[in-house]
JSON list of C-alpha atoms and ligand atoms in Angstrom, two decimals:
[
{"chain": "A", "resi": 1, "resn": "MET", "atom": "CA", "xyz": [8.73, -5.13, -9.68]},
{"chain": "A", "resi": 2, "resn": "LYS", "atom": "CA", "xyz": [4.95, -4.90, -9.47]},
{"chain": "A", "resi": 3, "resn": "ILE", "atom": "CA", "xyz": [3.28, -1.50, -9.55]},
{"chain": "A", "resi": 4, "resn": "SER", "atom": "CA", "xyz": [0.25, -0.39, -7.55]},
{"chain": "A", "resi": 5, "resn": "PRO", "atom": "CA", "xyz": [-1.00, 3.02, -8.76]},
{"chain": "A", "resi": 6, "resn": "SER", "atom": "CA", "xyz": [-2.57, 5.11, -6.00]},
{"chain": "A", "resi": 7, "resn": "ILE", "atom": "CA", "xyz": [-5.80, 6.56, -7.39]},
{"chain": "A", "resi": 8, "resn": "LEU", "atom": "CA", "xyz": [-5.62, 9.31, -4.80]},
{"chain": "A", "resi": 9, "resn": "ALA", "atom": "CA", "xyz": [-3.29, 11.09, -7.21]},
{"chain": "A", "resi": 10, "resn": "GLY", "atom": "CA", "xyz": [-5.79, 10.69, -10.06]},
{"chain": "A", "resi": 11, "resn": "ASP", "atom": "CA", "xyz": [-8.88, 12.70, -10.96]},
{"chain": "A", "resi": 12, "resn": "LEU", "atom": "CA", "xyz": [-11.37, 11.63, -8.29]},
{"chain": "A", "resi": 13, "resn": "THR", "atom": "CA", "xyz": [-14.25, 13.23, -10.20]},
{"chain": "A", "resi": 14, "resn": "ASN", "atom": "CA", "xyz": [-13.56, 11.01, -13.18]},
{"chain": "A", "resi": 15, "resn": "ILE", "atom": "CA", "xyz": [-12.13, 7.84, -11.76]},
{"chain": "A", "resi": 16, "resn": "ARG", "atom": "CA", "xyz": [-13.97, 5.62, -14.24]},
{"chain": "A", "resi": 17, "resn": "HIS", "atom": "CA", "xyz": [-11.90, 7.13, -17.01]},
{"chain": "A", "resi": 18, "resn": "SER", "atom": "CA", "xyz": [-8.69, 6.18, -15.17]},
{"chain": "A", "resi": 19, "resn": "LEU", "atom": "CA", "xyz": [-9.98, 2.67, -14.45]},
{"chain": "A", "resi": 20, "resn": "ASP", "atom": "CA", "xyz": [-11.06, 2.10, -18.06]},
{"chain": "A", "resi": 21, "resn": "GLN", "atom": "CA", "xyz": [-7.64, 3.23, -19.19]},
{"chain": "A", "resi": 22, "resn": "MET", "atom": "CA", "xyz": [-5.74, 0.75, -16.98]},
{"chain": "A", "resi": 23, "resn": "ASP", "atom": "CA", "xyz": [-4.49, -2.32, -18.84]},
{"chain": "A", "resi": 24, "resn": "PRO", "atom": "CA", "xyz": [-4.75, -5.37, -16.52]},
{"chain": "A", "resi": 25, "resn": "ALA", "atom": "CA", "xyz": [-1.69, -6.81, -18.27]},
{"chain": "A", "resi": 26, "resn": "VAL", "atom": "CA", "xyz": [0.32, -3.76, -17.15]},
{"chain": "A", "resi": 27, "resn": "VAL", "atom": "CA", "xyz": [-1.19, -2.54, -13.87]},
{"chain": "A", "resi": 28, "resn": "ASP", "atom": "CA", "xyz": [-0.72, -5.14, -11.13]},
{"chain": "A", "resi": 29, "resn": "PHE", "atom": "CA", "xyz": [-2.87, -3.65, -8.35]},
{"chain": "A", "resi": 30, "resn": "ILE", "atom": "CA", "xyz": [-4.95, -0.57, -7.62]},
{"chain": "A", "resi": 31, "resn": "HIS", "atom": "CA", "xyz": [-3.88, 1.09, -4.38]},
{"chain": "A", "resi": 32, "resn": "LEU", "atom": "CA", "xyz": [-6.73, 2.57, -2.32]},
{"chain": "A", "resi": 33, "resn": "ASP", "atom": "CA", "xyz": [-5.63, 5.11, 0.29]},
{"chain": "A", "resi": 34, "resn": "ILE", "atom": "CA", "xyz": [-8.27, 5.12, 3.02]},
{"chain": "A", "resi": 35, "resn": "MET", "atom": "CA", "xyz": [-7.65, 8.08, 5.37]},
{"chain": "A", "resi": 36, "resn": "ASP", "atom": "CA", "xyz": [-9.83, 8.87, 8.37]},
{"chain": "A", "resi": 37, "resn": "GLY", "atom": "CA", "xyz": [-8.87, 12.47, 9.24]},
{"chain": "A", "resi": 38, "resn": "HIS", "atom": "CA", "xyz": [-7.63, 11.19, 12.61]},
{"chain": "A", "resi": 39, "resn": "PHE", "atom": "CA", "xyz": [-4.72, 8.78, 12.16]},
{"chain": "A", "resi": 40, "resn": "VAL", "atom": "CA", "xyz": [-3.67, 11.13, 9.36]},
{"chain": "A", "resi": 41, "resn": "PRO", "atom": "CA", "xyz": [-4.87, 14.72, 8.83]},
{"chain": "A", "resi": 42, "resn": "ALA", "atom": "CA", "xyz": [-6.64, 14.07, 5.53]},
{"chain": "A", "resi": 43, "resn": "LEU", "atom": "CA", "xyz": [-9.94, 12.35, 4.89]},
{"chain": "A", "resi": 44, "resn": "THR", "atom": "CA", "xyz": [-10.40, 10.42, 1.65]},
{"chain": "A", "resi": 45, "resn": "PHE", "atom": "CA", "xyz": [-13.01, 7.73, 0.97]},
{"chain": "A", "resi": 46, "resn": "GLY", "atom": "CA", "xyz": [-14.36, 4.57, 2.53]},
{"chain": "A", "resi": 47, "resn": "GLU", "atom": "CA", "xyz": [-15.82, 1.16, 1.81]},
{"chain": "A", "resi": 48, "resn": "ARG", "atom": "CA", "xyz": [-18.70, 2.35, -0.39]},
{"chain": "A", "resi": 49, "resn": "TYR", "atom": "CA", "xyz": [-16.40, 4.13, -2.80]},
{"chain": "A", "resi": 50, "resn": "ALA", "atom": "CA", "xyz": [-14.07, 1.11, -2.71]},
{"chain": "A", "resi": 51, "resn": "ALA", "atom": "CA", "xyz": [-17.00, -1.17, -3.64]},
{"chain": "A", "resi": 52, "resn": "GLN", "atom": "CA", "xyz": [-17.74, 1.00, -6.66]},
{"chain": "A", "resi": 53, "resn": "ILE", "atom": "CA", "xyz": [-14.12, 0.81, -7.75]},
{"chain": "A", "resi": 54, "resn": "LYS", "atom": "CA", "xyz": [-14.25, -2.97, -7.41]},
{"chain": "A", "resi": 55, "resn": "ALA", "atom": "CA", "xyz": [-17.35, -3.14, -9.62]},
{"chain": "A", "resi": 56, "resn": "ALA", "atom": "CA", "xyz": [-15.62, -1.06, -12.28]},
{"chain": "A", "resi": 57, "resn": "THR", "atom": "CA", "xyz": [-12.34, -2.99, -12.66]},
{"chain": "A", "resi": 58, "resn": "ALA", "atom": "CA", "xyz": [-10.90, -6.49, -12.82]},
{"chain": "A", "resi": 59, "resn": "ILE", "atom": "CA", "xyz": [-7.53, -5.36, -11.40]},
{"chain": "A", "resi": 60, "resn": "PRO", "atom": "CA", "xyz": [-6.87, -6.65, -7.85]},
{"chain": "A", "resi": 61, "resn": "LEU", "atom": "CA", "xyz": [-7.25, -4.07, -5.10]},
{"chain": "A", "resi": 62, "resn": "ASP", "atom": "CA", "xyz": [-4.60, -3.13, -2.53]},
{"chain": "A", "resi": 63, "resn": "VAL", "atom": "CA", "xyz": [-6.30, -1.44, 0.43]},
{"chain": "A", "resi": 64, "resn": "HIS", "atom": "CA", "xyz": [-4.12, 0.82, 2.60]},
{"chain": "A", "resi": 65, "resn": "LEU", "atom": "CA", "xyz": [-5.96, 1.76, 5.80]},
{"chain": "A", "resi": 66, "resn": "MET", "atom": "CA", "xyz": [-4.57, 4.89, 7.44]},
{"chain": "A", "resi": 67, "resn": "VAL", "atom": "CA", "xyz": [-7.10, 4.80, 10.23]},
{"chain": "A", "resi": 68, "resn": "SER", "atom": "CA", "xyz": [-6.99, 5.00, 14.01]},
{"chain": "A", "resi": 69, "resn": "ARG", "atom": "CA", "xyz": [-9.17, 2.04, 14.84]},
{"chain": "A", "resi": 70, "resn": "PRO", "atom": "CA", "xyz": [-8.34, -0.75, 12.40]},
{"chain": "A", "resi": 71, "resn": "GLU", "atom": "CA", "xyz": [-10.24, -3.29, 14.53]},
{"chain": "A", "resi": 72, "resn": "ILE", "atom": "CA", "xyz": [-13.44, -1.49, 13.54]},
{"chain": "A", "resi": 73, "resn": "GLU", "atom": "CA", "xyz": [-12.48, -0.52, 10.00]},
{"chain": "A", "resi": 74, "resn": "VAL", "atom": "CA", "xyz": [-10.79, -3.68, 8.69]},
{"chain": "A", "resi": 75, "resn": "PRO", "atom": "CA", "xyz": [-13.96, -5.88, 8.56]},
{"chain": "A", "resi": 76, "resn": "LYS", "atom": "CA", "xyz": [-15.72, -3.25, 6.41]},
{"chain": "A", "resi": 77, "resn": "TYR", "atom": "CA", "xyz": [-13.37, -4.24, 3.57]},
{"chain": "A", "resi": 78, "resn": "PHE", "atom": "CA", "xyz": [-13.86, -8.03, 3.75]},
{"chain": "A", "resi": 79, "resn": "ALA", "atom": "CA", "xyz": [-16.74, -8.04, 1.23]},
{"chain": "A", "resi": 80, "resn": "LEU", "atom": "CA", "xyz": [-14.48, -6.26, -1.23]},
{"chain": "A", "resi": 81, "resn": "GLN", "atom": "CA", "xyz": [-12.17, -9.31, -1.37]},
{"chain": "A", "resi": 82, "resn": "PRO", "atom": "CA", "xyz": [-9.08, -7.25, -2.16]},
{"chain": "A", "resi": 83, "resn": "ALA", "atom": "CA", "xyz": [-5.67, -8.84, -2.75]},
{"chain": "A", "resi": 84, "resn": "TYR", "atom": "CA", "xyz": [-4.43, -7.17, 0.45]},
{"chain": "A", "resi": 85, "resn": "ILE", "atom": "CA", "xyz": [-5.79, -5.26, 3.42]},
{"chain": "A", "resi": 86, "resn": "THR", "atom": "CA", "xyz": [-3.02, -3.29, 5.12]},
{"chain": "A", "resi": 87, "resn": "PHE", "atom": "CA", "xyz": [-3.31, -1.63, 8.53]},
{"chain": "A", "resi": 88, "resn": "HIS", "atom": "CA", "xyz": [-0.78, 0.46, 10.42]},
{"chain": "A", "resi": 89, "resn": "ILE", "atom": "CA", "xyz": [1.13, -1.12, 13.29]},
{"chain": "A", "resi": 90, "resn": "GLU", "atom": "CA", "xyz": [1.09, 2.29, 15.09]},
{"chain": "A", "resi": 91, "resn": "ALA", "atom": "CA", "xyz": [-2.72, 2.16, 15.22]},
{"chain": "A", "resi": 92, "resn": "THR", "atom": "CA", "xyz": [-3.24, -1.11, 17.09]},
{"chain": "A", "resi": 93, "resn": "HIS", "atom": "CA", "xyz": [-2.09, -3.21, 20.03]},
{"chain": "A", "resi": 94, "resn": "PHE", "atom": "CA", "xyz": [-3.69, -6.30, 18.47]},
{"chain": "A", "resi": 95, "resn": "GLY", "atom": "CA", "xyz": [-1.72, -6.81, 15.28]},
{"chain": "A", "resi": 96, "resn": "ILE", "atom": "CA", "xyz": [-1.63, -10.60, 15.39]},
{"chain": "A", "resi": 97, "resn": "ARG", "atom": "CA", "xyz": [-5.35, -10.94, 16.07]},
{"chain": "A", "resi": 98, "resn": "LEU", "atom": "CA", "xyz": [-6.13, -8.55, 13.24]},
{"chain": "A", "resi": 99, "resn": "ALA", "atom": "CA", "xyz": [-3.76, -10.33, 10.85]},
{"chain": "A", "resi": 100, "resn": "ARG", "atom": "CA", "xyz": [-5.42, -13.67, 11.56]},
{"chain": "A", "resi": 101, "resn": "LEU", "atom": "CA", "xyz": [-8.86, -12.18, 11.03]},
{"chain": "A", "resi": 102, "resn": "ILE", "atom": "CA", "xyz": [-7.85, -10.86, 7.61]},
{"chain": "A", "resi": 103, "resn": "ARG", "atom": "CA", "xyz": [-6.21, -14.08, 6.52]},
{"chain": "A", "resi": 104, "resn": "GLU", "atom": "CA", "xyz": [-9.21, -16.15, 7.63]},
{"chain": "A", "resi": 105, "resn": "GLN", "atom": "CA", "xyz": [-11.11, -14.30, 4.90]},
{"chain": "A", "resi": 106, "resn": "GLY", "atom": "CA", "xyz": [-8.67, -15.52, 2.28]},
{"chain": "A", "resi": 107, "resn": "ILE", "atom": "CA", "xyz": [-7.31, -11.98, 1.95]},
{"chain": "A", "resi": 108, "resn": "GLY", "atom": "CA", "xyz": [-3.60, -11.14, 2.11]},
{"chain": "A", "resi": 109, "resn": "CYS", "atom": "CA", "xyz": [-2.61, -9.28, 5.27]},
{"chain": "A", "resi": 110, "resn": "GLY", "atom": "CA", "xyz": [-0.35, -6.27, 5.08]},
{"chain": "A", "resi": 111, "resn": "VAL", "atom": "CA", "xyz": [1.12, -4.25, 7.92]},
{"chain": "A", "resi": 112, "resn": "SER", "atom": "CA", "xyz": [2.40, -0.73, 7.38]},
{"chain": "A", "resi": 113, "resn": "LEU", "atom": "CA", "xyz": [5.10, 1.24, 9.17]},
{"chain": "A", "resi": 114, "resn": "ASN", "atom": "CA", "xyz": [5.51, 5.01, 9.27]},
{"chain": "A", "resi": 115, "resn": "PRO", "atom": "CA", "xyz": [9.04, 6.24, 8.50]},
{"chain": "A", "resi": 116, "resn": "GLY", "atom": "CA", "xyz": [9.66, 6.88, 12.21]},
{"chain": "A", "resi": 117, "resn": "THR", "atom": "CA", "xyz": [8.61, 3.45, 13.46]},
{"chain": "A", "resi": 118, "resn": "PRO", "atom": "CA", "xyz": [11.47, 0.99, 14.08]},
{"chain": "A", "resi": 119, "resn": "VAL", "atom": "CA", "xyz": [11.24, -1.97, 11.69]},
{"chain": "A", "resi": 120, "resn": "GLU", "atom": "CA", "xyz": [11.95, -4.30, 14.64]},
{"chain": "A", "resi": 121, "resn": "ARG", "atom": "CA", "xyz": [8.37, -3.64, 15.70]},
{"chain": "A", "resi": 122, "resn": "LEU", "atom": "CA", "xyz": [7.31, -6.14, 13.03]},
{"chain": "A", "resi": 123, "resn": "GLU", "atom": "CA", "xyz": [9.36, -9.05, 14.31]},
{"chain": "A", "resi": 124, "resn": "PRO", "atom": "CA", "xyz": [6.48, -10.75, 16.21]},
{"chain": "A", "resi": 125, "resn": "LEU", "atom": "CA", "xyz": [4.20, -10.42, 13.18]},
{"chain": "A", "resi": 126, "resn": "LEU", "atom": "CA", "xyz": [6.37, -11.80, 10.40]},
{"chain": "A", "resi": 127, "resn": "ASP", "atom": "CA", "xyz": [4.88, -15.30, 10.47]},
{"chain": "A", "resi": 128, "resn": "GLU", "atom": "CA", "xyz": [1.34, -13.90, 10.46]},
{"chain": "A", "resi": 129, "resn": "ILE", "atom": "CA", "xyz": [1.42, -11.58, 7.44]},
{"chain": "A", "resi": 130, "resn": "ASP", "atom": "CA", "xyz": [1.85, -11.57, 3.67]},
{"chain": "A", "resi": 131, "resn": "LEU", "atom": "CA", "xyz": [3.09, -8.04, 3.04]},
{"chain": "A", "resi": 132, "resn": "VAL", "atom": "CA", "xyz": [4.91, -5.17, 4.72]},
{"chain": "A", "resi": 133, "resn": "LEU", "atom": "CA", "xyz": [3.99, -1.71, 3.44]},
{"chain": "A", "resi": 134, "resn": "LEU", "atom": "CA", "xyz": [7.01, 0.41, 4.21]},
{"chain": "A", "resi": 135, "resn": "MET", "atom": "CA", "xyz": [6.13, 4.11, 4.11]},
{"chain": "A", "resi": 136, "resn": "SER", "atom": "CA", "xyz": [8.83, 6.19, 2.45]},
{"chain": "A", "resi": 137, "resn": "VAL", "atom": "CA", "xyz": [6.97, 9.43, 3.27]},
{"chain": "A", "resi": 138, "resn": "GLU", "atom": "CA", "xyz": [4.84, 10.32, 6.29]},
{"chain": "A", "resi": 139, "resn": "PRO", "atom": "CA", "xyz": [1.38, 9.06, 5.38]},
{"chain": "A", "resi": 140, "resn": "GLY", "atom": "CA", "xyz": [-1.36, 11.57, 4.66]},
{"chain": "A", "resi": 141, "resn": "PHE", "atom": "CA", "xyz": [-0.74, 13.12, 1.25]},
{"chain": "A", "resi": 142, "resn": "TYR", "atom": "CA", "xyz": [0.46, 12.13, -2.19]},
{"chain": "A", "resi": 143, "resn": "GLY", "atom": "CA", "xyz": [3.20, 14.04, -3.98]},
{"chain": "A", "resi": 144, "resn": "GLN", "atom": "CA", "xyz": [5.67, 14.21, -1.07]},
{"chain": "A", "resi": 145, "resn": "LYS", "atom": "CA", "xyz": [9.43, 13.86, -1.30]},
{"chain": "A", "resi": 146, "resn": "PHE", "atom": "CA", "xyz": [10.94, 10.38, -0.81]},
{"chain": "A", "resi": 147, "resn": "ILE", "atom": "CA", "xyz": [12.77, 9.94, 2.52]},
{"chain": "A", "resi": 148, "resn": "GLU", "atom": "CA", "xyz": [16.29, 8.66, 1.78]},
{"chain": "A", "resi": 149, "resn": "SER", "atom": "CA", "xyz": [16.70, 6.63, 4.98]},
{"chain": "A", "resi": 150, "resn": "SER", "atom": "CA", "xyz": [14.03, 4.27, 3.56]},
{"chain": "A", "resi": 151, "resn": "TYR", "atom": "CA", "xyz": [16.74, 2.29, 1.74]},
{"chain": "A", "resi": 152, "resn": "GLN", "atom": "CA", "xyz": [18.43, 1.25, 5.01]},
{"chain": "A", "resi": 153, "resn": "ARG", "atom": "CA", "xyz": [15.05, 0.41, 6.51]},
{"chain": "A", "resi": 154, "resn": "LEU", "atom": "CA", "xyz": [14.24, -1.71, 3.50]},
{"chain": "A", "resi": 155, "resn": "GLN", "atom": "CA", "xyz": [17.51, -3.63, 3.75]},
{"chain": "A", "resi": 156, "resn": "LYS", "atom": "CA", "xyz": [17.02, -4.20, 7.46]},
{"chain": "A", "resi": 157, "resn": "LEU", "atom": "CA", "xyz": [13.50, -5.46, 6.87]},
{"chain": "A", "resi": 158, "resn": "ARG", "atom": "CA", "xyz": [14.63, -7.73, 4.03]},
{"chain": "A", "resi": 159, "resn": "ALA", "atom": "CA", "xyz": [17.18, -9.32, 6.37]},
{"chain": "A", "resi": 160, "resn": "MET", "atom": "CA", "xyz": [14.56, -9.77, 9.12]},
{"chain": "A", "resi": 161, "resn": "ILE", "atom": "CA", "xyz": [12.09, -11.43, 6.75]},
{"chain": "A", "resi": 162, "resn": "GLN", "atom": "CA", "xyz": [14.69, -14.00, 5.62]},
{"chain": "A", "resi": 163, "resn": "ASP", "atom": "CA", "xyz": [13.03, -16.61, 3.41]},
{"chain": "A", "resi": 164, "resn": "ARG", "atom": "CA", "xyz": [9.47, -16.06, 4.66]},
{"chain": "A", "resi": 165, "resn": "PRO", "atom": "CA", "xyz": [6.87, -15.49, 1.92]},
{"chain": "A", "resi": 166, "resn": "VAL", "atom": "CA", "xyz": [6.40, -11.82, 2.85]},
{"chain": "A", "resi": 167, "resn": "VAL", "atom": "CA", "xyz": [6.56, -9.21, 0.08]},
{"chain": "A", "resi": 168, "resn": "ILE", "atom": "CA", "xyz": [7.78, -5.67, 0.75]},
{"chain": "A", "resi": 169, "resn": "GLU", "atom": "CA", "xyz": [5.79, -2.82, -0.77]},
{"chain": "A", "resi": 170, "resn": "VAL", "atom": "CA", "xyz": [7.21, 0.71, -0.71]},
{"chain": "A", "resi": 171, "resn": "ASP", "atom": "CA", "xyz": [4.85, 3.69, -0.62]},
{"chain": "A", "resi": 172, "resn": "GLY", "atom": "CA", "xyz": [5.57, 7.39, -1.09]},
{"chain": "A", "resi": 173, "resn": "GLY", "atom": "CA", "xyz": [7.67, 9.46, -3.46]},
{"chain": "A", "resi": 174, "resn": "VAL", "atom": "CA", "xyz": [8.49, 6.52, -5.75]},
{"chain": "A", "resi": 175, "resn": "GLY", "atom": "CA", "xyz": [9.52, 7.42, -9.31]},
{"chain": "A", "resi": 176, "resn": "THR", "atom": "CA", "xyz": [11.78, 6.36, -12.18]},
{"chain": "A", "resi": 177, "resn": "ASP", "atom": "CA", "xyz": [14.70, 8.02, -10.34]},
{"chain": "A", "resi": 178, "resn": "ASN", "atom": "CA", "xyz": [14.64, 5.75, -7.26]},
{"chain": "A", "resi": 179, "resn": "ILE", "atom": "CA", "xyz": [12.74, 2.58, -8.20]},
{"chain": "A", "resi": 180, "resn": "ALA", "atom": "CA", "xyz": [15.85, 0.65, -9.32]},
{"chain": "A", "resi": 181, "resn": "ASP", "atom": "CA", "xyz": [17.51, 1.21, -5.92]},
{"chain": "A", "resi": 182, "resn": "LEU", "atom": "CA", "xyz": [14.28, 0.14, -4.20]},
{"chain": "A", "resi": 183, "resn": "ALA", "atom": "CA", "xyz": [14.16, -3.05, -6.29]},
{"chain": "A", "resi": 184, "resn": "ARG", "atom": "CA", "xyz": [17.79, -3.80, -5.41]},
{"chain": "A", "resi": 185, "resn": "ALA", "atom": "CA", "xyz": [17.11, -3.21, -1.72]},
{"chain": "A", "resi": 186, "resn": "GLY", "atom": "CA", "xyz": [14.36, -5.83, -1.80]},
{"chain": "A", "resi": 187, "resn": "ALA", "atom": "CA", "xyz": [11.03, -4.18, -2.65]},
{"chain": "A", "resi": 188, "resn": "GLY", "atom": "CA", "xyz": [8.64, -6.37, -4.65]},
{"chain": "A", "resi": 189, "resn": "ILE", "atom": "CA", "xyz": [5.78, -3.90, -5.11]},
{"chain": "A", "resi": 190, "resn": "ALA", "atom": "CA", "xyz": [5.97, -0.12, -5.51]},
{"chain": "A", "resi": 191, "resn": "VAL", "atom": "CA", "xyz": [3.00, 2.15, -4.86]},
{"chain": "A", "resi": 192, "resn": "ALA", "atom": "CA", "xyz": [3.11, 5.21, -7.09]},
{"chain": "A", "resi": 193, "resn": "GLY", "atom": "CA", "xyz": [0.63, 8.08, -7.16]},
{"chain": "A", "resi": 194, "resn": "SER", "atom": "CA", "xyz": [2.13, 11.13, -8.86]},
{"chain": "A", "resi": 195, "resn": "ALA", "atom": "CA", "xyz": [4.46, 9.05, -11.05]},
{"chain": "A", "resi": 196, "resn": "CYS", "atom": "CA", "xyz": [1.51, 7.07, -12.48]},
{"chain": "A", "resi": 197, "resn": "PHE", "atom": "CA", "xyz": [-1.00, 9.88, -12.93]},
{"chain": "A", "resi": 198, "resn": "LYS", "atom": "CA", "xyz": [1.26, 12.54, -14.42]},
{"chain": "A", "resi": 199, "resn": "GLY", "atom": "CA", "xyz": [0.51, 13.34, -18.06]},
{"chain": "A", "resi": 200, "resn": "THR", "atom": "CA", "xyz": [-2.15, 11.34, -19.88]},
{"chain": "A", "resi": 201, "resn": "ASP", "atom": "CA", "xyz": [-0.79, 7.80, -20.41]},
{"chain": "A", "resi": 202, "resn": "LEU", "atom": "CA", "xyz": [-1.01, 5.84, -17.19]},
{"chain": "A", "resi": 203, "resn": "ASN", "atom": "CA", "xyz": [-0.05, 2.47, -18.72]},
{"chain": "A", "resi": 204, "resn": "GLN", "atom": "CA", "xyz": [3.07, 4.00, -20.25]},
{"chain": "A", "resi": 205, "resn": "ASN", "atom": "CA", "xyz": [3.98, 5.56, -16.89]},
{"chain": "A", "resi": 206, "resn": "VAL", "atom": "CA", "xyz": [3.67, 2.14, -15.25]},
{"chain": "A", "resi": 207, "resn": "LEU", "atom": "CA", "xyz": [5.77, 0.54, -18.01]},
{"chain": "A", "resi": 208, "resn": "ASP", "atom": "CA", "xyz": [8.41, 3.27, -17.55]},
{"chain": "A", "resi": 209, "resn": "LEU", "atom": "CA", "xyz": [8.54, 2.52, -13.82]},
{"chain": "A", "resi": 210, "resn": "LYS", "atom": "CA", "xyz": [8.92, -1.22, -14.49]},
{"chain": "A", "resi": 211, "resn": "ALA", "atom": "CA", "xyz": [11.65, -0.60, -17.06]},
{"chain": "A", "resi": 212, "resn": "ALA", "atom": "CA", "xyz": [13.50, 1.69, -14.65]},
{"chain": "A", "resi": 213, "resn": "ALA", "atom": "CA", "xyz": [13.17, -0.91, -11.86]},
{"chain": "A", "resi": 214, "resn": "ALA", "atom": "CA", "xyz": [14.84, -3.52, -14.04]},
{"chain": "A", "resi": 215, "resn": "LEU", "atom": "CA", "xyz": [17.94, -1.36, -14.67]},
{"chain": "B", "resi": 1, "resn": "DX5", "atom": "C1", "xyz": [0.41, 8.55, 1.27]},
{"chain": "B", "resi": 1, "resn": "DX5", "atom": "C2", "xyz": [-0.24, 7.44, 0.54]},
{"chain": "B", "resi": 1, "resn": "DX5", "atom": "C3", "xyz": [0.43, 7.08, -0.74]},
{"chain": "B", "resi": 1, "resn": "DX5", "atom": "C4", "xyz": [0.43, 8.19, -1.77]},
{"chain": "B", "resi": 1, "resn": "DX5", "atom": "C5", "xyz": [1.47, 7.92, -2.83]},
{"chain": "B", "resi": 1, "resn": "DX5", "atom": "O1", "xyz": [-0.19, 8.72, 2.49]},
{"chain": "B", "resi": 1, "resn": "DX5", "atom": "O2", "xyz": [-0.26, 6.28, 1.35]},
{"chain": "B", "resi": 1, "resn": "DX5", "atom": "O3", "xyz": [-0.11, 5.89, -1.28]},
{"chain": "B", "resi": 1, "resn": "DX5", "atom": "O4", "xyz": [-0.83, 8.36, -2.35]},
{"chain": "B", "resi": 1, "resn": "DX5", "atom": "O5", "xyz": [1.58, 9.02, -3.68]},
{"chain": "B", "resi": 1, "resn": "DX5", "atom": "P1", "xyz": [3.00, 9.50, -4.29]},
{"chain": "B", "resi": 1, "resn": "DX5", "atom": "O6", "xyz": [3.50, 8.36, -5.13]},
{"chain": "B", "resi": 1, "resn": "DX5", "atom": "O7", "xyz": [2.64, 10.70, -5.09]},
{"chain": "B", "resi": 1, "resn": "DX5", "atom": "O8", "xyz": [3.91, 9.80, -3.14]},
{"chain": "B", "resi": 2, "resn": "ZN", "atom": "ZN1", "xyz": [-0.79, 4.34, 0.38]}
]
């Protein structure tokens, strides 16, 4: 299982400290939660902050856009050359066009689903994308409680994907208590905010999550 710590749960006034601490041999991605105060109630940061993060780390970036108009916002992150740009399927009627645009840049395309959105909604997109970001909480805040029905959704999605090269990333309320079940149900990447930034040793927290996932 790969781990993508969400820096939203870190100390945003001292992010360089967190970035310096991250061991690239341990931390697989850095998850950037971009919230626009419209698609979700909260407002976080945008492409300028993301560019500063990029300049301060060698770890690949995983951009999660919780924004209402991904057609306008997605291209702002092309220069960043992240590993993935993920938009929400609920926010657009032009998912295939957007996916192709992202992939043309040599960037992995992710599509995210809120917990209330039927996974079948992704069927037409499965040959156009590299990653599905399955929300296991309602997007908008870190530190929320994991929604148990996510396991069934994960299994359903795994079956739909078949042998396509599409990785499933789970986001929200992931910890050492549920990560093994998520791995078994087919998740390849876990986003973790609170579980990574609790205490003082982020690398150890990530290693603990990976060890728990392998159980
Ligand atoms: C929620 C965000 C998540 C969140 C994860 O809207 O997309 O990435 O920061 O934080 P935890 O792991 O604390 O639920
Ligand atoms: Zn996220």
